[in-house]
């Protein structure tokens, strides 16, 4: 339906020294769902506000299907925004909430009723037209908010952490529902979250955002298995980096290393925590360490091992050995799971 081009956007809020977005560019393809993953304050909501017209950029442009929308009134852009809270009108029932935008457009009551019914079927809540929005659970409220956003057939759907306030089970349920609906309608979507699992589960591509800049943009699988930079790897849950023959885990303290882990001196290698092995005996590519923490998580065990001055975090699927605090172990970095980062 819509291709979105974000071109060299810059935004600094008044009375603020640092820019929120710096020369920010991105293309979202027709029907694609792109997730923006970034810590709080990284500029995710600001980007969505610039697209909807709540804020204006200092420079740069935004195109929908090749046409700039910066001078189009926010109500006419065809970009709908859904937030963490549903912001339904509490005094209106579900039907009137969903149909509100259509009524403003002047659609007939009969057509609105039909559209609302279609949307309620789509979100998996048929027959709740007459319920007051105050009588909805958190998850139902967000489904209705999604229906309200989609009923006007928007060019672009913008989701700003819409699931953050929900319980895990409701949240996973809604992740699946939103993704299925997005695919079915083929609506171009930008989804903002600070949750890695959610971003991976819901997107065609993921953009990693740090201080107003994209540090990586790729398919979730590619970013997960082979992030190319240290910054991208950290986003993806990697905390162990080995440089040359000197491992330097995340704390940044350098480690005096045994020669088993041996590379040319200039390169940095990373390894995912689930590929690191914690074991009693030493072997190739292993280092001696002391267990500082060992947590049973059901499906896996999480270890923190002090290797000289730094902490290596590992996670091994069950069955895996539990080690007491202070146990002497070896941490192994299997060669085949090491990948180079810049
Ligand atoms: P995120 O959604 O990733 O948490 P935001 O886009 O909301 O980040 O905010 C990015 C930065 O801009 C933050 O440092 C925030 O404090 C600041 N900021 C957001 N809105 C305003 C505003 N209206 N005026 C001044 N600073 C703002
Ligand atoms: Mg935000």
PDB file of C-alpha atoms and ligand atoms in Angstrom, residues 11-16 18-21 37-49 55 160-161 192-194 209 212, ligand 1:
ATOM      1  CA  UNK A  11      15.586  16.906  15.275  1.00  0.00           C
ATOM      2  CA  UNK A  12      16.720  18.788  18.363  1.00  0.00           C
ATOM      3  CA  UNK A  13      14.067  19.835  20.893  1.00  0.00           C
ATOM      4  CA  UNK A  14      14.075  23.491  21.958  1.00  0.00           C
ATOM      5  CA  UNK A  15      16.124  24.067  25.128  1.00  0.00           C
ATOM      6  CA  UNK A  16      17.943  20.814  24.587  1.00  0.00           C
ATOM      7  CA  UNK A  18      21.857  17.276  22.080  1.00  0.00           C
ATOM      8  CA  UNK A  19      19.988  16.256  18.926  1.00  0.00           C
ATOM      9  CA  UNK A  20      17.454  13.442  19.326  1.00  0.00           C
ATOM     10  CA  UNK A  21      17.732  12.282  15.700  1.00  0.00           C
ATOM     11  CA  UNK A  37      14.523  -1.488  19.021  1.00  0.00           C
ATOM     12  CA  UNK A  38      16.188   1.004  21.306  1.00  0.00           C
ATOM     13  CA  UNK A  39      16.631   1.872  24.967  1.00  0.00           C
ATOM     14  CA  UNK A  40      14.443   4.478  26.628  1.00  0.00           C
ATOM     15  CA  UNK A  41      15.351   7.970  25.401  1.00  0.00           C
ATOM     16  CA  UNK A  42      16.907   6.802  22.128  1.00  0.00           C
ATOM     17  CA  UNK A  43      14.450   8.801  20.012  1.00  0.00           C
ATOM     18  CA  UNK A  44      11.919   6.123  19.011  1.00  0.00           C
ATOM     19  CA  UNK A  45       8.778   8.066  19.935  1.00  0.00           C
ATOM     20  CA  UNK A  46      10.221  11.244  18.458  1.00  0.00           C
ATOM     21  CA  UNK A  47      10.580   9.527  15.103  1.00  0.00           C
ATOM     22  CA  UNK A  48       6.921   8.441  15.181  1.00  0.00           C
ATOM     23  CA  UNK A  49       5.846  11.957  16.194  1.00  0.00           C
ATOM     24  CA  UNK A  55       6.473  17.313  15.846  1.00  0.00           C
ATOM     25  CA  UNK A 160       4.615   2.857  20.015  1.00  0.00           C
ATOM     26  CA  UNK A 161       5.250   0.086  22.578  1.00  0.00           C
ATOM     27  CA  UNK A 192       8.650   0.555  18.362  1.00  0.00           C
ATOM     28  CA  UNK A 193       9.750  -1.492  21.338  1.00  0.00           C
ATOM     29  CA  UNK A 194      12.570  -1.895  23.839  1.00  0.00           C
ATOM     30  CA  UNK A 209      18.529   2.613  17.511  1.00  0.00           C
ATOM     31  CA  UNK A 212      19.149   8.859  17.485  1.00  0.00           C
TER      32      UNK A 212
HETATM   33  P1  LIG B   1      12.136   6.948  23.341  1.00  0.00           P
HETATM   34  O1  LIG B   1      10.765   6.893  22.786  1.00  0.00           O
HETATM   35  O2  LIG B   1      13.133   6.149  22.561  1.00  0.00           O
HETATM   36  O3  LIG B   1      12.174   6.591  24.798  1.00  0.00           O
HETATM   37  P2  LIG B   1      11.893   9.826  22.952  1.00  0.00           P
HETATM   38  O4  LIG B   1      11.816  10.028  21.483  1.00  0.00           O
HETATM   39  O5  LIG B   1      10.630   9.898  23.714  1.00  0.00           O
HETATM   40  O6  LIG B   1      12.675   8.459  23.241  1.00  0.00           O
HETATM   41  O7  LIG B   1      12.899  10.887  23.584  1.00  0.00           O
HETATM   42  C1  LIG B   1      14.208  11.067  23.102  1.00  0.00           C
HETATM   43  C2  LIG B   1      14.860  12.188  23.898  1.00  0.00           C
HETATM   44  O8  LIG B   1      14.209  13.418  23.655  1.00  0.00           O
HETATM   45  C3  LIG B   1      14.811  11.991  25.403  1.00  0.00           C
HETATM   46  O9  LIG B   1      16.030  12.415  25.942  1.00  0.00           O
HETATM   47  C4  LIG B   1      13.662  12.857  25.835  1.00  0.00           C
HETATM   48  O10 LIG B   1      13.864  13.312  27.149  1.00  0.00           O
HETATM   49  C5  LIG B   1      13.719  13.998  24.856  1.00  0.00           C
HETATM   50  N1  LIG B   1      12.386  14.566  24.571  1.00  0.00           N
HETATM   51  C6  LIG B   1      11.295  13.902  24.152  1.00  0.00           C
HETATM   52  N2  LIG B   1      10.250  14.731  23.958  1.00  0.00           N
HETATM   53  C7  LIG B   1      10.691  15.981  24.279  1.00  0.00           C
HETATM   54  C8  LIG B   1      10.085  17.281  24.290  1.00  0.00           C
HETATM   55  N3  LIG B   1       8.807  17.464  23.901  1.00  0.00           N
HETATM   56  N4  LIG B   1      10.876  18.311  24.665  1.00  0.00           N
HETATM   57  C9  LIG B   1      12.160  18.151  25.027  1.00  0.00           C
HETATM   58  N5  LIG B   1      12.790  16.949  25.048  1.00  0.00           N
HETATM   59  C10 LIG B   1      12.071  15.871  24.668  1.00  0.00           C
END
